[in-house]
Amino acid sequence: MSNKRLTRSFYVQPTLKVAQELLGKYLVRRIGKKKLFGKIVETEAYIGPQDKASHAYRGRITPRNKAEYLVGGHVYIYLVYGMYWQLNISTGKAGKPECVLIRALDSHLGKIASGPGKLCRYLKLDKSFYGEDLARSKRIWLEDRGVKIKPSQIRATKRIGIDYAGTYWANRKWRFVL
DNA sequence: GTACAGATTGAG
DNA sequence: TCAATCTGTACT
């Protein structure tokens, strides 16, 4: 049985584990009768409230970031720089502000969603997906298509675009690339 | 109320 | 290297 939708238990695991296991999984977006999908090839972990780069640093809760506190498997989507949407997936238990940013997909159409902003534009994702449950939604979810990833295929590097958080947090190797 | 900076991108 | 352009935060 391939093409298996990921269930709640997958997302509730520790965030760094989910961030790595998401690599090689497929993100599926249904628009009417059409399906867009791509293999996840780049992720980043954000683990509030201690993570200075996280929107939930020091336990902050705002209308924008509250989805980060939902139980694992919910969409946390927000606008950066006034123009680009960022697709995140909440992880861990309810009340824990932890999430994984989906940064890049390898797409079947030959188009490469090679950045978090471009990825959302390609999949037509916006605020209407805020808080969407990936374990239940009919328009967006994740599938395990049987791709096996060896630990040697995963590269851990610094996260991108968060130098403002100071060298300690900016240098955490919480970005994972296939 | 005003000021300012950000989990990015594409153009110059 | 820089501007586009909106949300949240830190001020007055």
PDB file of C-alpha atoms (C1' of nucleotides) in Angstrom:
ATOM      1  CA  MET A   1       0.000   0.000   0.000  1.00  0.00           C
ATOM      2  CA  SER A   2       1.850   3.087  -1.212  1.00  0.00           C
ATOM      3  CA  ASN A   3       0.633   6.693  -1.314  1.00  0.00           C
ATOM      4  CA  LYS A   4      -0.299   6.595   2.322  1.00  0.00           C
ATOM      5  CA  ARG A   5      -1.441   9.813   3.950  1.00  0.00           C
ATOM      6  CA  LEU A   6       0.587  10.762   7.007  1.00  0.00           C
ATOM      7  CA  THR A   7      -1.496  10.619  10.169  1.00  0.00           C
ATOM      8  CA  ARG A   8      -1.501  12.579  13.381  1.00  0.00           C
ATOM      9  CA  SER A   9       1.041  10.320  15.068  1.00  0.00           C
ATOM     10  CA  PHE A  10       3.692  11.279  12.516  1.00  0.00           C
ATOM     11  CA  TYR A  11       3.451  14.986  13.310  1.00  0.00           C
ATOM     12  CA  VAL A  12       3.373  14.628  17.073  1.00  0.00           C
ATOM     13  CA  GLN A  13       6.951  13.302  17.204  1.00  0.00           C
ATOM     14  CA  PRO A  14       9.863  15.553  18.241  1.00  0.00           C
ATOM     15  CA  THR A  15      10.212  18.460  15.827  1.00  0.00           C
ATOM     16  CA  LEU A  16      13.780  17.748  14.703  1.00  0.00           C
ATOM     17  CA  LYS A  17      12.765  14.162  13.928  1.00  0.00           C
ATOM     18  CA  VAL A  18       9.715  15.270  11.938  1.00  0.00           C
ATOM     19  CA  ALA A  19      11.812  17.848  10.047  1.00  0.00           C
ATOM     20  CA  GLN A  20      14.173  15.091   8.869  1.00  0.00           C
ATOM     21  CA  GLU A  21      11.495  12.488   8.182  1.00  0.00           C
ATOM     22  CA  LEU A  22       9.523  14.959   6.053  1.00  0.00           C
ATOM     23  CA  LEU A  23      12.321  14.769   3.477  1.00  0.00           C
ATOM     24  CA  GLY A  24      11.260  12.418   0.687  1.00  0.00           C
ATOM     25  CA  LYS A  25       7.568  12.674   1.609  1.00  0.00           C
ATOM     26  CA  TYR A  26       5.114  14.151  -0.895  1.00  0.00           C
ATOM     27  CA  LEU A  27       3.123  17.312  -0.408  1.00  0.00           C
ATOM     28  CA  VAL A  28      -0.193  17.000  -2.261  1.00  0.00           C
ATOM     29  CA  ARG A  29      -2.394  19.975  -3.128  1.00  0.00           C
ATOM     30  CA  ARG A  30      -5.782  19.366  -4.709  1.00  0.00           C
ATOM     31  CA  ILE A  31      -7.355  22.200  -6.702  1.00  0.00           C
ATOM     32  CA  GLY A  32     -10.753  21.094  -7.953  1.00  0.00           C
ATOM     33  CA  LYS A  33     -10.071  17.932  -9.941  1.00  0.00           C
ATOM     34  CA  LYS A  34      -6.408  18.701 -10.430  1.00  0.00           C
ATOM     35  CA  LYS A  35      -3.626  17.611  -8.144  1.00  0.00           C
ATOM     36  CA  LEU A  36      -0.300  19.304  -7.690  1.00  0.00           C
ATOM     37  CA  PHE A  37       2.369  17.522  -5.737  1.00  0.00           C
ATOM     38  CA  GLY A  38       6.066  17.471  -5.096  1.00  0.00           C
ATOM     39  CA  LYS A  39       8.679  15.702  -3.057  1.00  0.00           C
ATOM     40  CA  ILE A  40       9.863  17.615  -0.036  1.00  0.00           C
ATOM     41  CA  VAL A  41      13.602  18.235  -0.324  1.00  0.00           C
ATOM     42  CA  GLU A  42      14.276  21.029   2.175  1.00  0.00           C
ATOM     43  CA  THR A  43      12.911  21.791   5.660  1.00  0.00           C
ATOM     44  CA  GLU A  44      13.762  23.905   8.681  1.00  0.00           C
ATOM     45  CA  ALA A  45      12.815  23.420  12.331  1.00  0.00           C
ATOM     46  CA  TYR A  46      11.640  26.186  14.654  1.00  0.00           C
ATOM     47  CA  ILE A  47      11.367  25.266  18.274  1.00  0.00           C
ATOM     48  CA  GLY A  48       9.826  27.959  20.477  1.00  0.00           C
ATOM     49  CA  PRO A  49       9.715  29.378  23.007  1.00  0.00           C
ATOM     50  CA  GLN A  50      13.475  29.098  23.548  1.00  0.00           C
ATOM     51  CA  ASP A  51      14.372  29.543  19.864  1.00  0.00           C
ATOM     52  CA  LYS A  52      15.123  33.221  19.322  1.00  0.00           C
ATOM     53  CA  ALA A  53      14.419  32.848  15.599  1.00  0.00           C
ATOM     54  CA  SER A  54      10.917  31.503  16.279  1.00  0.00           C
ATOM     55  CA  HIS A  55       7.854  33.725  16.147  1.00  0.00           C
ATOM     56  CA  ALA A  56       6.905  32.084  19.433  1.00  0.00           C
ATOM     57  CA  TYR A  57      10.138  33.142  21.161  1.00  0.00           C
ATOM     58  CA  ARG A  58       9.496  33.711  24.862  1.00  0.00           C
ATOM     59  CA  GLY A  59       6.008  32.256  24.520  1.00  0.00           C
ATOM     60  CA  ARG A  60       4.598  35.012  22.349  1.00  0.00           C
ATOM     61  CA  ILE A  61       1.104  34.383  21.043  1.00  0.00           C
ATOM     62  CA  THR A  62      -0.289  36.656  18.332  1.00  0.00           C
ATOM     63  CA  PRO A  63      -3.150  36.267  15.854  1.00  0.00           C
ATOM     64  CA  ARG A  64      -0.470  35.448  13.280  1.00  0.00           C
ATOM     65  CA  ASN A  65       1.422  32.708  15.106  1.00  0.00           C
ATOM     66  CA  LYS A  66      -1.242  30.986  17.205  1.00  0.00           C
ATOM     67  CA  ALA A  67      -1.494  28.072  14.734  1.00  0.00           C
ATOM     68  CA  GLU A  68       2.037  27.178  15.774  1.00  0.00           C
ATOM     69  CA  TYR A  69       0.594  26.081  19.105  1.00  0.00           C
ATOM     70  CA  LEU A  70      -1.851  23.578  17.591  1.00  0.00           C
ATOM     71  CA  VAL A  71      -1.239  19.851  17.879  1.00  0.00           C
ATOM     72  CA  GLY A  72       1.087  18.519  15.165  1.00  0.00           C
ATOM     73  CA  GLY A  73      -0.219  18.336  11.614  1.00  0.00           C
ATOM     74  CA  HIS A  74      -1.803  21.772  11.254  1.00  0.00           C
ATOM     75  CA  VAL A  75      -0.809  24.429   8.730  1.00  0.00           C
ATOM     76  CA  TYR A  76       0.868  27.548  10.055  1.00  0.00           C
ATOM     77  CA  ILE A  77       1.016  29.945   7.116  1.00  0.00           C
ATOM     78  CA  TYR A  78       2.022  33.588   7.300  1.00  0.00           C
ATOM     79  CA  LEU A  79       3.189  36.488   5.150  1.00  0.00           C
ATOM     80  CA  VAL A  80       6.793  37.718   5.278  1.00  0.00           C
ATOM     81  CA  TYR A  81       8.161  40.927   3.809  1.00  0.00           C
ATOM     82  CA  GLY A  82       4.592  41.815   2.912  1.00  0.00           C
ATOM     83  CA  MET A  83       4.566  39.552  -0.137  1.00  0.00           C
ATOM     84  CA  TYR A  84       5.586  35.944   0.405  1.00  0.00           C
ATOM     85  CA  TRP A  85       3.677  33.156   2.140  1.00  0.00           C
ATOM     86  CA  GLN A  86       5.576  30.645   4.233  1.00  0.00           C
ATOM     87  CA  LEU A  87       4.172  27.148   4.665  1.00  0.00           C
ATOM     88  CA  ASN A  88       4.866  25.619   8.054  1.00  0.00           C
ATOM     89  CA  ILE A  89       3.547  22.475   9.697  1.00  0.00           C
ATOM     90  CA  SER A  90       2.959  22.498  13.431  1.00  0.00           C
ATOM     91  CA  THR A  91       4.603  19.653  15.311  1.00  0.00           C
ATOM     92  CA  GLY A  92       4.492  18.158  18.783  1.00  0.00           C
ATOM     93  CA  LYS A  93       1.660  18.350  21.270  1.00  0.00           C
ATOM     94  CA  ALA A  94      -0.992  21.085  21.557  1.00  0.00           C
ATOM     95  CA  GLY A  95       0.397  24.113  23.369  1.00  0.00           C
ATOM     96  CA  LYS A  96       3.959  23.522  22.137  1.00  0.00           C
ATOM     97  CA  PRO A  97       4.960  26.286  19.691  1.00  0.00           C
ATOM     98  CA  GLU A  98       7.048  24.101  17.405  1.00  0.00           C
ATOM     99  CA  CYS A  99       6.874  23.817  13.642  1.00  0.00           C
ATOM    100  CA  VAL A 100       8.694  22.854  10.471  1.00  0.00           C
ATOM    101  CA  LEU A 101       9.056  25.260   7.563  1.00  0.00           C
ATOM    102  CA  ILE A 102       8.726  23.597   4.154  1.00  0.00           C
ATOM    103  CA  ARG A 103      11.360  25.353   2.051  1.00  0.00           C
ATOM    104  CA  ALA A 104      11.535  23.434  -1.230  1.00  0.00           C
ATOM    105  CA  LEU A 105       9.815  20.763  -3.325  1.00  0.00           C
ATOM    106  CA  ASP A 106      10.995  18.648  -6.210  1.00  0.00           C
ATOM    107  CA  SER A 107       8.002  18.803  -8.553  1.00  0.00           C
ATOM    108  CA  HIS A 108       6.767  16.309 -11.141  1.00  0.00           C
ATOM    109  CA  LEU A 109       5.961  19.081 -13.600  1.00  0.00           C
ATOM    110  CA  GLY A 110       9.576  19.985 -13.961  1.00  0.00           C
ATOM    111  CA  LYS A 111       8.894  23.246 -12.214  1.00  0.00           C
ATOM    112  CA  ILE A 112      10.937  23.460  -9.095  1.00  0.00           C
ATOM    113  CA  ALA A 113       9.434  25.073  -6.045  1.00  0.00           C
ATOM    114  CA  SER A 114      12.893  26.072  -4.895  1.00  0.00           C
ATOM    115  CA  GLY A 115      12.110  28.394  -2.021  1.00  0.00           C
ATOM    116  CA  PRO A 116       9.415  28.856   0.618  1.00  0.00           C
ATOM    117  CA  GLY A 117       7.867  31.856  -1.124  1.00  0.00           C
ATOM    118  CA  LYS A 118       7.909  30.290  -4.578  1.00  0.00           C
ATOM    119  CA  LEU A 119       6.565  27.022  -3.192  1.00  0.00           C
ATOM    120  CA  CYS A 120       3.444  28.706  -1.857  1.00  0.00           C
ATOM    121  CA  ARG A 121       2.938  30.662  -5.055  1.00  0.00           C
ATOM    122  CA  TYR A 122       3.210  27.457  -7.102  1.00  0.00           C
ATOM    123  CA  LEU A 123       0.754  25.564  -4.901  1.00  0.00           C
ATOM    124  CA  LYS A 124      -1.594  28.553  -4.630  1.00  0.00           C
ATOM    125  CA  LEU A 125      -1.429  28.595  -0.858  1.00  0.00           C
ATOM    126  CA  ASP A 126      -2.537  31.593   1.148  1.00  0.00           C
ATOM    127  CA  LYS A 127      -4.223  32.680   4.357  1.00  0.00           C
ATOM    128  CA  SER A 128      -7.273  30.507   3.621  1.00  0.00           C
ATOM    129  CA  PHE A 129      -5.142  27.496   4.621  1.00  0.00           C
ATOM    130  CA  TYR A 130      -4.373  28.923   8.023  1.00  0.00           C
ATOM    131  CA  GLY A 131      -4.916  26.194  10.626  1.00  0.00           C
ATOM    132  CA  GLU A 132      -5.811  23.537   8.001  1.00  0.00           C
ATOM    133  CA  ASP A 133      -5.467  20.002   9.376  1.00  0.00           C
ATOM    134  CA  LEU A 134      -3.140  17.972   7.136  1.00  0.00           C
ATOM    135  CA  ALA A 135      -4.439  14.744   8.647  1.00  0.00           C
ATOM    136  CA  ARG A 136      -8.003  15.495   7.468  1.00  0.00           C
ATOM    137  CA  SER A 137      -8.006  18.190   4.775  1.00  0.00           C
ATOM    138  CA  LYS A 138      -9.282  17.352   1.292  1.00  0.00           C
ATOM    139  CA  ARG A 139      -7.227  20.075  -0.424  1.00  0.00           C
ATOM    140  CA  ILE A 140      -3.788  19.640   1.096  1.00  0.00           C
ATOM    141  CA  TRP A 141      -2.032  16.747   2.777  1.00  0.00           C
ATOM    142  CA  LEU A 142       1.181  14.729   2.905  1.00  0.00           C
ATOM    143  CA  GLU A 143       1.786  11.247   1.563  1.00  0.00           C
ATOM    144  CA  ASP A 144       4.401   8.587   2.111  1.00  0.00           C
ATOM    145  CA  ARG A 145       5.075   7.175  -1.355  1.00  0.00           C
ATOM    146  CA  GLY A 146       7.592   4.664  -0.151  1.00  0.00           C
ATOM    147  CA  VAL A 147      10.687   6.777  -0.808  1.00  0.00           C
ATOM    148  CA  LYS A 148      13.395   5.558   1.518  1.00  0.00           C
ATOM    149  CA  ILE A 149      15.866   8.142   2.752  1.00  0.00           C
ATOM    150  CA  LYS A 150      19.171   7.093   4.229  1.00  0.00           C
ATOM    151  CA  PRO A 151      20.703   9.275   6.952  1.00  0.00           C
ATOM    152  CA  SER A 152      23.684   9.793   4.635  1.00  0.00           C
ATOM    153  CA  GLN A 153      21.387  11.533   2.120  1.00  0.00           C
ATOM    154  CA  ILE A 154      20.411  14.230   4.599  1.00  0.00           C
ATOM    155  CA  ARG A 155      22.545  17.313   4.966  1.00  0.00           C
ATOM    156  CA  ALA A 156      22.080  19.443   8.099  1.00  0.00           C
ATOM    157  CA  THR A 157      22.968  23.128   7.721  1.00  0.00           C
ATOM    158  CA  LYS A 158      22.349  26.535   9.224  1.00  0.00           C
ATOM    159  CA  ARG A 159      18.901  28.009   8.851  1.00  0.00           C
ATOM    160  CA  ILE A 160      18.335  30.771   6.309  1.00  0.00           C
ATOM    161  CA  GLY A 161      17.550  34.444   6.773  1.00  0.00           C
ATOM    162  CA  ILE A 162      17.605  34.593  10.561  1.00  0.00           C
ATOM    163  CA  ASP A 163      20.969  36.205  11.326  1.00  0.00           C
ATOM    164  CA  TYR A 164      19.084  38.745  13.434  1.00  0.00           C
ATOM    165  CA  ALA A 165      18.535  35.982  16.023  1.00  0.00           C
ATOM    166  CA  GLY A 166      22.203  36.037  17.043  1.00  0.00           C
ATOM    167  CA  THR A 167      24.974  33.617  16.188  1.00  0.00           C
ATOM    168  CA  TYR A 168      23.865  30.908  18.589  1.00  0.00           C
ATOM    169  CA  TRP A 169      20.384  30.412  17.138  1.00  0.00           C
ATOM    170  CA  ALA A 170      21.357  31.371  13.595  1.00  0.00           C
ATOM    171  CA  ASN A 171      24.014  28.641  13.628  1.00  0.00           C
ATOM    172  CA  ARG A 172      21.806  25.784  14.886  1.00  0.00           C
ATOM    173  CA  LYS A 173      21.891  23.186  12.140  1.00  0.00           C
ATOM    174  CA  TRP A 174      18.140  22.848  11.938  1.00  0.00           C
ATOM    175  CA  ARG A 175      17.830  23.094   8.174  1.00  0.00           C
ATOM    176  CA  PHE A 176      17.696  19.748   6.435  1.00  0.00           C
ATOM    177  CA  VAL A 177      18.370  19.237   2.732  1.00  0.00           C
ATOM    178  CA  LEU A 178      18.014  16.087   0.706  1.00  0.00           C
TER     179      LEU A 178
ATOM    180  C1'  DG B   1      -0.968  57.296  16.896  1.00  0.00           C
ATOM    181  C1'  DT B   2       4.104  56.657  14.168  1.00  0.00           C
ATOM    182  C1'  DA B   3       8.389  54.006  13.074  1.00  0.00           C
ATOM    183  C1'  DC B   4      10.730  50.087  11.801  1.00  0.00           C
ATOM    184  C1'  DA B   5      12.230  45.357  10.615  1.00  0.00           C
ATOM    185  C1'  DG B   6      11.391  40.662   8.989  1.00  0.00           C
ATOM    186  C1'  DA B   7      11.806  32.472   8.428  1.00  0.00           C
ATOM    187  C1'  DT B   8      12.129  36.177   0.524  1.00  0.00           C
ATOM    188  C1'  DT B   9      12.578  37.040  -4.130  1.00  0.00           C
ATOM    189  C1'  DG B  10      13.905  38.872  -8.627  1.00  0.00           C
ATOM    190  C1'  DA B  11      15.757  42.702 -10.920  1.00  0.00           C
ATOM    191  C1'  DG B  12      19.868  45.857 -11.617  1.00  0.00           C
TER     192       DG B  12
ATOM    193  C1'  DT C   1      22.721  45.598  -3.685  1.00  0.00           C
ATOM    194  C1'  DC C   2      17.996  46.924  -3.163  1.00  0.00           C
ATOM    195  C1'  DA C   3      13.071  47.598  -3.252  1.00  0.00           C
ATOM    196  C1'  DA C   4       8.446  45.534  -2.938  1.00  0.00           C
ATOM    197  C1'  DT C   5       4.720  45.654   0.790  1.00  0.00           C
ATOM    198  C1'  DC C   6       2.025  43.858   5.191  1.00  0.00           C
ATOM    199  C1'  DT C   7       2.074  42.382  10.191  1.00  0.00           C
ATOM    200  C1'  DG C   8       3.600  42.724  14.712  1.00  0.00           C
ATOM    201  C1'  DT C   9       6.193  45.161  18.085  1.00  0.00           C
ATOM    202  C1'  DA C  10       8.197  49.148  20.291  1.00  0.00           C
ATOM    203  C1'  DC C  11       8.069  53.156  20.921  1.00  0.00           C
ATOM    204  C1'  DT C  12       5.664  58.546  21.418  1.00  0.00           C
TER     205       DT C  12
END
